[in-house]
Amino acid sequence: MARLPVCGIVTLKAACISQSESLLAWLREGRQSRRLILLIVFIALLLDNMLLTVVVPIIPSYLYAMDDNASTAAESVTAPTQPPSSSFQTIVSLYDNSTRLTTGGALPSIPQPLLPTTSNVFTSTSELDCPNNSKQLLNENVKVGLLFASKATVQLITNPFIGPLTNRIGYQIPLFAGFCIMFLSTIMFAFSKSYTLLFLARSFQGVGSSCSSVAGMGMLASVYTDDEERGNAIGIALGGLAMGVLVGPPFGSVMYEFVGKTAPFLILAVLAILDGALQLFVLQPSKVAPESQKGTSLVTLMRDPYILIAAGAICFANMGIAMLEPALPIWMMETMCAKKWQLGVAFIPASVSYLIGTHIFAVLAHKMGRWLCSLIGMILVGISILCVPLAKDIYGLILPNFGVGFAIGMVDSSMMPIMGYLVDLRHVSVYGSVYAIADVAFCMGFALGPSVGGAIARSIGFPWLMTIIGIIDILFAPLCFFLRSPPATEEKMVKNCD
């Protein structure tokens, strides 16, 4: 009888050892698996863009409520406690249920029947949802725009340093650093109760986003060397970005409406920890893995006109949705008396169509020509944005927002692979710096869009704001024709001949 437990322990130890060996073997294979690397980049972009967009329906309403409460409290402090002696005073008679108005007791009382008014007792739901101070609501455009633009501005400043850094130490450490910074930013968002702290949290997120996006895209370009495979992989990774943009606004609006501001950010923090654990076990971010060859300098890449055209398409296409994010909820509150949950739900058509567009044109753009796909996408972005102010209610926003998201998906899924292709064709095949430029272009749209768009919306109105950016996108579209067959540089042609 004593032998059975010993045999059981030995068997259990052997099973544990075999399972640990299989787990280690899976991890070793995972470090060399392109699909697992693609999954990690997908999740990193998903969480980053969920945090980017979850604040879209929360911040305008939260700041307006905070400022409105502050102004109400200030008015209650400065208001007089005693009415002036010359004002009418009301005396209620318990005998005949009438009211008597007196002017300081000098005049005889005038009996009036006490009749309840419907306007005082009953208030419609639409009136409750409408903001009380339209002037204060218009002023929120600038505050919300600056807060939203702070993340992209900081990311814009950080990108030129992250790109060359990945060439020296590899992609794993910056990608993991991006997770750590994003986690801290999420916690700051959850517990910040002032505009200053929210501004700092949003700015801090820009550093983490720079690390995640530049390192993630560079890693995919380095492991997927074939142009068609690279386009498909980047399209899938952009699907994570699209999923984050899709889930973020409705998730934030519903959670804010029924649970509160803190809950959505705590859930994102838990998901970020899971992504960090996956990176820690698979990528081993403690190891430095520099590139085998020295990449082209950032300044040289920024002088390349074809790279600038591709970057411009990314910038102006995304500037449209960047202007919509802070301005559309405020415009809906002003003209539609929209509820809190509607402020985020309005972005669902754009998010769904972006997800569809990136998946379809990740494959189709390679066949039809990425330059043509981007040209059509830029025109469609402009037309869709011009149609947004024509909406009279939330249902009228469905088709224009769907067109905006679908068209931006066409541009992004075409231009991101072109960035890697241009480096292969005209420069050294090291991708950290070129995707830093792509991310700079993306950030330029999301930095100038909210900050400049908020000021324009306050001064000349939301419809004119949409008209300006729509015309800019349409006028930029013909430049994509130059990406039809970009020439190789003389150095590349000599190397290919050798």
XYZ file of C-alpha atoms in Angstrom:
498
model
C 0.000 0.000 0.000
C 2.936 2.355 0.620
C 4.174 2.049 -2.948
C 1.112 3.558 -4.590
C 1.601 7.097 -3.299
C 5.299 7.004 -4.291
C 4.397 5.883 -7.803
C 1.712 8.523 -7.977
C 4.165 11.245 -6.966
C 6.720 10.039 -9.524
C 4.058 9.977 -12.233
C 2.877 13.462 -11.266
C 6.431 14.829 -11.364
C 7.003 13.264 -14.778
C 3.752 14.796 -16.065
C 4.714 18.229 -14.725
C 8.163 17.975 -16.284
C 6.719 16.971 -19.651
C 4.188 19.806 -19.545
C 6.872 22.357 -18.650
C 9.100 21.037 -21.439
C 6.232 21.297 -23.923
C 5.508 24.837 -22.708
C 9.163 25.819 -23.147
C 9.185 24.220 -26.583
C 6.041 26.213 -27.473
C 7.702 29.412 -26.282
C 10.859 28.664 -28.283
C 8.762 28.048 -31.378
C 6.729 31.146 -30.614
C 9.787 33.361 -30.669
C 10.381 32.189 -34.218
C 6.700 32.153 -35.236
C 5.619 35.040 -37.408
C 1.968 34.446 -36.581
C 2.530 34.787 -32.840
C 4.480 37.996 -33.395
C 1.592 39.230 -35.534
C -0.817 38.360 -32.686
C 1.242 40.337 -30.169
C 1.349 43.407 -32.428
C -2.387 43.018 -33.095
C -3.201 43.024 -29.360
C -0.846 45.932 -28.658
C -2.508 48.093 -31.326
C -5.955 46.974 -30.161
C -5.432 48.082 -26.562
C -3.634 51.271 -27.533
C -6.487 52.389 -29.775
C -9.138 51.296 -27.305
C -7.558 53.672 -24.801
C -7.282 56.265 -27.569
C -10.992 56.183 -28.393
C -12.657 55.143 -25.138
C -12.256 58.728 -23.928
C -14.044 60.172 -26.997
C -17.592 59.958 -25.538
C -16.457 60.352 -21.917
C -14.273 63.461 -21.886
C -16.624 66.037 -23.543
C -19.537 65.117 -21.291
C -17.347 64.741 -18.193
C -15.615 68.110 -18.656
C -18.911 69.859 -19.406
C -20.508 68.401 -16.274
C -17.456 69.315 -14.203
C -17.386 72.908 -15.485
C -21.160 73.229 -15.195
C -21.073 72.088 -11.563
C -18.257 74.518 -10.836
C -20.161 77.445 -12.366
C -23.367 76.460 -10.544
C -21.514 76.314 -7.249
C -19.981 79.739 -7.892
C -23.381 81.231 -8.689
C -24.909 79.769 -5.525
C -22.142 81.336 -3.435
C -22.537 84.811 -4.962
C -26.367 84.762 -5.027
C -28.143 86.939 -2.366
C -29.797 85.007 0.434
C -32.525 87.608 1.219
C -34.843 89.038 -1.414
C -35.041 92.840 -1.709
C -37.745 94.561 0.295
C -39.456 95.884 -2.807
C -39.901 92.430 -4.370
C -43.136 90.490 -4.214
C -43.443 87.870 -1.467
C -45.724 84.882 -1.558
C -47.905 83.811 1.406
C -49.752 80.514 1.189
C -53.139 80.347 2.863
C -53.949 77.009 4.470
C -57.614 77.979 4.692
C -58.565 78.365 1.027
C -55.440 76.959 -0.730
C -54.659 80.300 -2.318
C -51.546 82.440 -2.532
C -51.271 86.117 -1.637
C -48.655 88.379 -3.165
C -47.426 91.239 -0.997
C -44.941 94.029 -1.597
C -43.305 94.326 1.771
C -46.705 94.451 3.499
C -47.612 97.950 2.269
C -50.291 96.894 -0.209
C -53.274 94.670 0.442
C -52.857 91.055 -0.473
C -54.234 89.794 -3.751
C -55.629 86.256 -3.575
C -54.705 84.025 -6.456
C -55.519 80.342 -6.864
C -52.597 77.974 -6.440
C -52.557 76.130 -9.738
C -49.762 73.700 -10.590
C -48.202 74.417 -13.966
C -47.329 71.569 -16.262
C -44.027 73.160 -17.304
C -42.801 73.119 -13.707
C -43.934 69.620 -12.855
C -43.203 67.710 -16.035
C -40.014 68.059 -18.106
C -39.467 66.161 -21.323
C -36.571 63.787 -21.663
C -35.099 65.752 -24.569
C -34.972 68.893 -22.441
C -33.097 67.030 -19.744
C -30.515 65.840 -22.259
C -29.994 69.284 -23.759
C -27.119 71.282 -22.236
C -28.121 74.334 -20.230
C -25.336 76.655 -21.375
C -24.703 76.580 -25.127
C -21.937 79.201 -24.899
C -20.101 77.117 -22.318
C -20.585 74.054 -24.526
C -18.946 75.812 -27.493
C -15.998 76.749 -25.290
C -15.529 73.039 -24.518
C -14.441 72.559 -28.170
C -11.058 74.122 -27.473
C -10.455 72.332 -24.153
C -11.464 68.942 -25.515
C -9.509 69.520 -28.734
C -6.309 70.402 -26.879
C -6.656 67.409 -24.558
C -7.207 64.998 -27.462
C -4.336 66.552 -29.436
C -1.872 66.294 -26.537
C -1.365 62.553 -27.063
C -0.630 62.907 -30.761
C 1.623 65.919 -30.147
C 3.779 64.060 -27.625
C 3.824 61.012 -29.884
C 4.902 63.252 -32.749
C 7.853 64.509 -30.710
C 8.820 61.029 -29.505
C 8.715 59.184 -32.849
C 11.987 60.562 -34.302
C 13.824 59.105 -31.297
C 12.055 55.713 -31.235
C 12.744 54.922 -34.904
C 16.574 55.088 -34.716
C 16.449 53.484 -31.262
C 14.844 50.331 -32.692
C 17.707 50.092 -35.183
C 20.198 49.970 -32.279
C 18.468 47.784 -29.671
C 15.807 45.956 -31.665
C 12.012 46.018 -31.513
C 11.301 43.909 -28.405
C 12.343 46.373 -25.675
C 10.504 49.424 -27.133
C 7.364 47.324 -27.652
C 7.387 46.174 -24.018
C 8.138 49.721 -22.823
C 5.066 50.844 -24.733
C 2.946 48.360 -22.772
C 4.304 49.605 -19.419
C 3.658 53.247 -20.254
C 0.179 52.531 -21.584
C -0.706 50.677 -18.369
C 0.348 53.647 -16.215
C -1.576 56.035 -18.458
C -4.705 53.902 -18.138
C -4.498 54.003 -14.341
C -4.062 57.784 -14.448
C -7.185 58.123 -16.601
C -9.177 55.992 -14.179
C -8.508 58.122 -11.101
C -7.931 61.623 -12.543
C -10.614 64.125 -11.541
C -9.196 67.359 -12.965
C -8.459 68.657 -16.445
C -4.739 68.920 -15.676
C -4.380 65.273 -14.640
C -6.423 64.094 -17.623
C -4.163 66.176 -19.885
C -1.056 64.576 -18.359
C -2.506 61.071 -18.724
C -3.329 61.690 -22.382
C 0.138 63.138 -23.041
C 1.829 60.226 -21.262
C -0.072 57.827 -23.481
C 1.610 59.400 -26.509
C 5.013 58.081 -25.437
C 3.664 54.540 -25.051
C 1.832 54.683 -28.373
C 5.012 55.774 -30.129
C 6.898 52.765 -28.768
C 4.108 50.295 -29.586
C 3.275 51.453 -33.114
C 6.800 52.089 -34.431
C 8.286 48.929 -32.925
C 5.258 46.812 -33.857
C 5.124 47.862 -37.508
C 8.902 47.641 -37.860
C 8.898 44.135 -36.405
C 6.238 42.976 -38.865
C 8.092 44.486 -41.824
C 11.290 42.714 -40.771
C 9.733 39.239 -40.382
C 7.461 39.474 -43.462
C 9.924 40.178 -46.279
C 7.642 39.376 -49.222
C 5.680 42.455 -50.338
C 2.322 40.680 -50.658
C 2.705 38.832 -47.343
C 3.801 42.052 -45.677
C 0.695 43.820 -46.955
C -1.540 41.065 -45.603
C 0.209 41.068 -42.212
C 0.030 44.846 -41.869
C -3.630 44.682 -42.874
C -4.305 42.207 -40.059
C -2.378 44.388 -37.596
C -4.385 47.414 -38.708
C -7.423 45.260 -38.000
C -6.369 45.393 -34.345
C -6.234 49.167 -34.634
C -9.689 49.086 -36.230
C -11.056 46.823 -33.507
C -9.785 49.238 -30.878
C -11.394 52.160 -32.676
C -14.572 50.092 -33.086
C -14.941 48.901 -29.515
C -13.582 51.987 -27.740
C -16.328 54.634 -28.215
C -19.414 52.441 -27.545
C -17.636 50.632 -24.717
C -16.686 53.949 -23.103
C -20.105 55.550 -23.563
C -22.099 52.604 -22.217
C -19.775 52.081 -19.235
C -19.759 55.800 -18.461
C -23.550 55.981 -18.656
C -24.309 53.022 -16.401
C -21.161 52.368 -14.295
C -19.060 55.535 -14.203
C -15.809 56.978 -15.508
C -13.381 54.711 -13.642
C -14.676 51.273 -14.695
C -13.740 51.224 -18.439
C -10.148 52.242 -17.703
C -9.713 49.572 -15.020
C -10.897 46.904 -17.470
C -8.384 48.155 -20.046
C -5.636 48.012 -17.402
C -6.378 44.320 -16.755
C -6.251 43.544 -20.490
C -2.965 45.429 -20.774
C -1.428 43.229 -18.056
C -2.354 40.114 -20.046
C -0.719 41.556 -23.174
C 2.415 42.430 -21.184
C 2.654 38.885 -19.852
C 2.455 37.509 -23.398
C 5.213 39.848 -24.566
C 7.371 38.950 -21.559
C 7.244 35.201 -22.183
C 7.411 35.197 -25.985
C 9.559 38.154 -27.060
C 12.005 38.229 -24.102
C 12.271 42.055 -24.081
C 15.351 42.008 -21.832
C 17.587 40.982 -24.756
C 19.127 43.613 -27.048
C 18.844 42.593 -30.730
C 20.179 45.347 -33.015
C 19.732 45.308 -36.788
C 22.436 43.583 -38.809
C 22.923 46.604 -41.089
C 22.785 50.344 -40.555
C 19.537 51.876 -41.736
C 19.039 55.012 -43.788
C 18.988 58.164 -41.686
C 15.681 59.725 -40.761
C 16.562 62.986 -42.500
C 17.305 61.189 -45.783
C 14.005 59.338 -45.652
C 12.095 62.565 -44.964
C 13.631 64.115 -48.096
C 12.274 61.331 -50.280
C 9.273 62.840 -52.162
C 7.522 59.488 -52.551
C 7.690 58.786 -48.821
C 6.354 62.300 -48.193
C 3.379 61.704 -50.511
C 2.544 58.442 -48.736
C 2.912 60.142 -45.354
C 0.709 63.026 -46.496
C -2.057 60.645 -47.526
C -1.960 59.006 -44.083
C -1.964 62.415 -42.371
C -4.854 64.078 -44.211
C -7.046 60.982 -44.343
C -6.822 60.450 -40.587
C -7.185 64.182 -39.904
C -10.835 63.850 -40.913
C -11.724 61.390 -38.166
C -9.412 63.254 -35.790
C -11.511 66.399 -36.239
C -14.719 64.425 -35.816
C -13.746 62.860 -32.487
C -13.825 65.989 -30.295
C -16.207 68.130 -32.379
C -18.941 65.648 -33.337
C -20.073 64.786 -29.747
C -20.312 68.485 -28.870
C -22.208 69.224 -32.088
C -24.582 66.342 -31.317
C -25.165 67.666 -27.798
C -25.873 71.115 -29.214
C -28.124 70.235 -32.181
C -29.571 66.792 -31.372
C -29.711 66.839 -27.558
C -27.916 63.473 -27.742
C -27.672 61.241 -24.689
C -24.325 60.101 -23.293
C -24.479 56.624 -24.803
C -25.269 58.062 -28.249
C -22.055 60.114 -28.282
C -19.982 56.944 -28.611
C -22.444 54.852 -30.599
C -22.324 57.455 -33.395
C -18.768 56.313 -34.188
C -19.694 52.619 -34.597
C -20.366 52.859 -38.381
C -16.927 54.427 -38.951
C -15.210 51.802 -36.830
C -17.000 48.848 -38.450
C -16.319 50.131 -41.953
C -12.643 50.787 -41.108
C -12.320 47.169 -39.986
C -13.977 45.998 -43.218
C -11.868 48.309 -45.375
C -8.516 47.276 -43.895
C -9.288 43.558 -44.301
C -10.617 43.843 -47.854
C -7.965 46.143 -49.265
C -5.047 44.496 -47.469
C -5.361 41.887 -50.241
C -7.181 43.804 -52.959
C -4.904 46.863 -52.932
C -1.915 44.768 -54.030
C -3.876 43.568 -57.071
C -5.544 46.825 -58.124
C -2.566 49.037 -57.288
C -2.034 50.619 -53.905
C -1.733 54.088 -55.426
C -5.189 53.768 -57.034
C -6.705 52.394 -53.841
C -5.350 55.333 -51.876
C -6.485 57.873 -54.503
C -10.068 56.571 -54.436
C -9.973 56.430 -50.637
C -8.913 60.076 -50.311
C -11.761 61.234 -52.566
C -14.266 59.094 -50.649
C -13.030 60.495 -47.318
C -13.615 64.047 -48.539
C -17.112 63.350 -49.883
C -18.190 61.502 -46.739
C -16.935 64.257 -44.420
C -18.807 66.879 -46.461
C -22.037 64.911 -45.840
C -21.663 64.692 -42.026
C -23.196 68.142 -41.192
C -26.282 67.274 -43.268
C -27.443 64.803 -40.601
C -30.444 65.855 -38.501
C -30.283 63.015 -35.974
C -28.046 60.097 -35.017
C -29.479 57.935 -37.803
C -28.413 60.469 -40.396
C -24.795 60.008 -39.290
C -24.698 56.299 -40.142
C -23.940 56.547 -43.876
C -21.412 59.447 -43.760
C -19.492 57.921 -40.845
C -19.500 54.538 -42.588
C -17.979 56.151 -45.664
C -15.333 57.953 -43.613
C -14.166 54.776 -41.863
C -14.207 52.641 -45.011
C -12.197 55.205 -46.986
C -9.584 55.672 -44.240
C -9.230 51.884 -44.149
C -8.484 51.965 -47.889
C -5.772 54.608 -47.411
C -4.094 53.058 -44.354
C -4.031 49.506 -45.712
C -2.430 50.833 -48.922
C 0.063 53.367 -47.582
C 1.500 51.368 -44.666
C 2.841 48.563 -46.918
C 4.022 51.157 -49.456
C 6.249 52.659 -46.756
C 8.108 49.365 -46.385
C 8.171 48.843 -50.163
C 9.700 52.296 -50.749
C 12.474 51.534 -48.265
C 13.203 48.218 -50.003
C 13.162 49.918 -53.392
C 15.045 53.138 -52.681
C 16.900 52.770 -49.349
C 18.368 50.231 -46.891
C 15.836 47.595 -45.777
C 15.684 48.656 -42.125
C 12.184 49.722 -41.193
C 12.206 51.451 -37.801
C 12.772 54.966 -39.147
C 10.323 54.759 -42.054
C 7.508 53.569 -39.787
C 8.446 56.333 -37.388
C 7.715 58.706 -40.292
C 4.425 56.901 -40.955
C 3.504 57.276 -37.302
C 4.557 60.932 -37.393
C 2.138 61.446 -40.284
C -0.595 59.656 -38.357
C 0.107 61.812 -35.308
C 0.174 65.010 -37.345
C -3.409 64.292 -38.330
C -4.468 63.564 -34.762
C -2.510 66.530 -33.361
C -3.594 69.237 -35.804
C -7.086 67.809 -36.234
C -8.461 68.217 -32.697
C -6.472 71.353 -31.751
C -7.085 73.344 -34.935
C -10.501 71.780 -35.490
C -11.730 72.774 -32.032
C -10.820 76.421 -32.616
C -12.410 76.419 -36.090
C -15.607 74.791 -34.790
C -15.929 77.460 -32.102
C -15.250 80.401 -34.438
C -17.074 79.530 -37.683
C -19.030 76.403 -36.785
C -18.898 72.635 -37.190
C -20.281 72.528 -40.792
C -17.504 74.808 -42.073
C -14.923 72.675 -40.275
C -16.121 69.586 -42.147
C -16.168 71.524 -45.440
C -12.537 72.611 -45.075
C -11.079 69.170 -44.305
C -13.281 67.495 -46.940
C -11.974 69.799 -49.692
C -8.360 69.303 -48.526
C -8.689 65.505 -48.835
C -10.181 65.740 -52.325
C -7.460 68.136 -53.529
C -4.670 65.915 -52.145
C -5.957 62.740 -53.836
C -4.336 63.260 -57.307
C -0.852 63.251 -55.724
C -1.241 59.512 -55.081
C -0.787 59.001 -58.838
C 2.966 59.579 -58.390
C 3.146 56.371 -56.307
C 2.095 54.300 -59.313
C 5.652 53.249 -60.238
C 8.266 54.967 -58.065
C 11.822 54.583 -59.432
C 14.658 52.921 -57.554
C 17.671 54.974 -56.525
C 20.962 54.602 -58.404
C 22.599 52.842 -55.437
C 19.796 50.281 -55.286
C 19.952 49.705 -59.029
C 23.714 49.038 -58.829
C 23.241 46.583 -55.945
C 20.476 44.758 -57.777
C 22.672 44.457 -60.871
C 25.522 43.060 -58.785
